[in-house]
C-alpha positions as a printed Julia matrix, in Angstrom:
197×3 Matrix{Float64}:
  85.24   88.42   90.95
  87.08   91.84   90.8
  87.62   93.62   94.03
  86.38   97.21   94.26
  88.94   98.1    96.8
  91.73   99.23   94.25
  89.73  102.21   93.25
  88.73  103.33   96.73
  91.87  105.3    97.47
  92.74  107.25   94.28
  94.44  108.91   92.65
  97.78  107.33   93.65
 101.09  108.78   92.55
 103.41  106.43   90.68
 107.08  106.22   91.57
 109.74  104.85   89.31
 111.88  103.16   91.81
 115.44  102.45   90.54
 117.9   100.37   92.45
 121.38   98.69   91.85
 122.18   95.19   93.09
 125.45   94.37   94.89
 126.8    92.92   91.58
 126.03   96.18   89.69
 122.73   95.34   87.9
 120.25   98.13   87.54
 116.49   97.67   88.21
 113.6   100.03   87.35
 110.09   99.37   88.46
 106.89  101.47   88.61
 105.06  101.59   92.0
 101.59  103.03   92.6
 101.59  101.98   96.19
 104.04  104.83   96.81
 103.7   108.12   98.71
 105.31  110.76  100.9
 105.27  110.12  104.7
 106.56  113.41  106.25
 107.67  116.79  105.36
 110.47  117.07  107.78
 112.64  114.98  107.81
 111.72  113.74  104.34
 110.58  110.13  104.27
 108.51  108.19  101.76
 107.27  104.67  101.43
 106.47  102.09   98.79
 104.82   98.75   99.2
 105.82   95.66   97.17
 103.61   92.57   97.05
 105.32   89.02   96.72
 105.09   87.16   93.67
 102.65   84.27   93.17
 105.67   81.9    93.9
 106.21   83.51   97.31
 109.33   85.41   96.21
 110.0    89.05   97.28
 110.31   91.63   94.53
 113.71   92.55   93.21
 113.34   96.11   94.37
 112.87   94.84   97.97
 115.81   92.51   97.78
 118.09   95.17   96.5
 117.13   98.06   98.79
 117.69   95.8   101.84
 120.94   94.52  100.56
 122.49   97.67   99.46
 120.53  100.09  101.75
 119.92  102.37   98.7
 117.02  102.96   96.57
 118.29   99.01   91.92
 118.43   93.82   91.33
 117.72   91.68   88.33
 117.76   92.59   84.68
 118.31   96.25   83.57
 114.88   97.7    82.73
 116.52  101.02   81.74
 117.83   99.29   78.52
 114.57   97.44   77.96
 112.56  100.66   78.09
 115.26  102.71   76.14
 115.56  105.2    78.99
 118.77  107.25   79.61
 120.35  107.03   82.99
 121.75  109.65   85.11
 123.8   108.75   88.14
 123.04  109.86   91.63
 125.42  112.34   93.18
 124.75  112.14   96.8
 124.37  108.5    97.64
 127.64  106.61   98.83
 127.13  104.04   96.16
 125.93  105.45   92.83
 122.43  104.52   91.8
 120.93  105.2    88.47
 118.01  107.58   87.98
 115.68  108.3    84.99
 117.23  111.23   83.17
 113.95  112.36   81.64
 112.09  112.57   84.81
 111.57  116.18   85.94
 111.79  115.31   89.63
 114.22  112.79   91.14
 114.67  111.76   94.67
 117.76  110.2    96.16
 116.9   107.95   99.18
 118.67  105.73  101.78
 116.97  102.66  103.14
 115.46  103.17  106.62
 113.25  100.01  107.43
 110.82   97.45  106.21
 107.5    96.54  107.56
 106.23   93.21  106.44
 102.56   92.52  106.49
 101.13   89.0   105.85
  98.4    88.3   103.37
  95.9    85.39  102.71
  97.94   84.37   99.67
 101.72   84.58   98.68
 100.89   87.64   96.52
  98.96   89.19   99.37
 102.14   89.47  101.53
 103.56   92.87  101.28
 106.91   94.62  102.14
 106.49   98.22  103.03
 109.72   99.9   102.47
 110.51  103.26  104.19
 113.25  105.42  102.65
 114.72  108.7   103.72
 115.11  111.32  101.13
 118.64  112.68  101.09
 118.68  114.39   97.81
 116.13  116.26   95.56
 116.7   117.06   91.98
 114.15  119.27   90.06
 114.39  120.4    86.5
 114.29  124.17   86.05
 111.8   123.74   83.2
 109.09  122.76   85.75
 109.69  125.63   88.22
 107.38  128.57   88.19
 107.89  131.47   90.77
 110.04  129.23   92.86
 107.46  126.33   93.02
 106.86  123.05   91.27
 104.38  123.66   88.57
 102.29  120.6    88.11
 100.74  121.8    84.92
 104.33  121.41   83.49
 105.14  118.18   85.32
 101.71  116.5    84.37
 102.25  113.49   86.6
 100.42  110.25   85.88
  98.37  108.58   88.66
  96.89  105.27   89.11
  93.2   105.08   89.58
  92.72  101.41   90.26
  92.3    98.41   87.92
  93.86   99.45   84.6
  92.73  103.08   84.87
  95.17  106.06   85.02
  94.89  109.86   85.12
  97.1   112.73   84.12
  97.29  115.8    86.36
  96.85  118.78   84.08
  94.68  121.07   86.15
  94.79  122.09   89.82
  93.17  124.52   92.16
  94.39  126.39   95.16
  92.84  126.06   98.72
  94.86  128.32  101.08
  95.35  127.08  104.7
  94.37  129.24  107.86
  96.57  132.21  108.67
  99.3   132.17  111.36
 101.24  129.23  112.61
  98.8   126.6   111.4
  99.49  127.75  107.89
 103.14  127.24  108.27
 102.54  123.68  109.72
 100.38  122.82  106.88
 102.97  123.94  104.29
 105.68  121.87  106.02
 107.84  124.85  106.65
 111.45  124.0   107.88
 111.8   127.6   109.09
 108.64  127.37  111.13
 109.95  124.14  112.81
 113.25  126.06  113.65
 111.25  128.93  115.22
 109.19  126.53  117.41
 112.42  124.83  118.59
 113.95  128.17  119.64
 110.52  129.05  121.46
 110.9   125.83  123.44
 114.45  126.49  124.37
 113.48  129.95  125.71
 110.85  128.39  127.9
């Protein structure tokens, strides 16, 4: 029987997670259990289920052993994807050159949740974003233009969607608007106000 749950929380962004093992092997894997956690500081998460043989995913092993977010065979070569090397991380990690948005992350922590079966056990990996690279081609008026990025999202089962159209819903005016936008400047202003008090 097919579970209906995978289509209850959709659409889900897909992150191509690249890692490099201790012995220099590159790994690239798509994760639809992937999302942003905070706007300041920048943290994101991905969750990786174990295999049916009770083994942890290559991505999980590699991130924890090198503390950077690639183990196993080189999927870049198999997918015929050009690599570009990270510029901020202490140990260089490959990134997908064709991707319009690339995030460099360091490992923060892992939360391990048990399941009813080997594949049900999941590792939730939290990483801190230390570098953001955005292609000029997808920037319009200083903002990321999703109509140019056209990200692919997972919709459960084997269904996917492409974001080609968006609409705007402005937040309330005043300080709340800044908070909803995740403004670094607003946070700095609030800190100054607290110090003055």
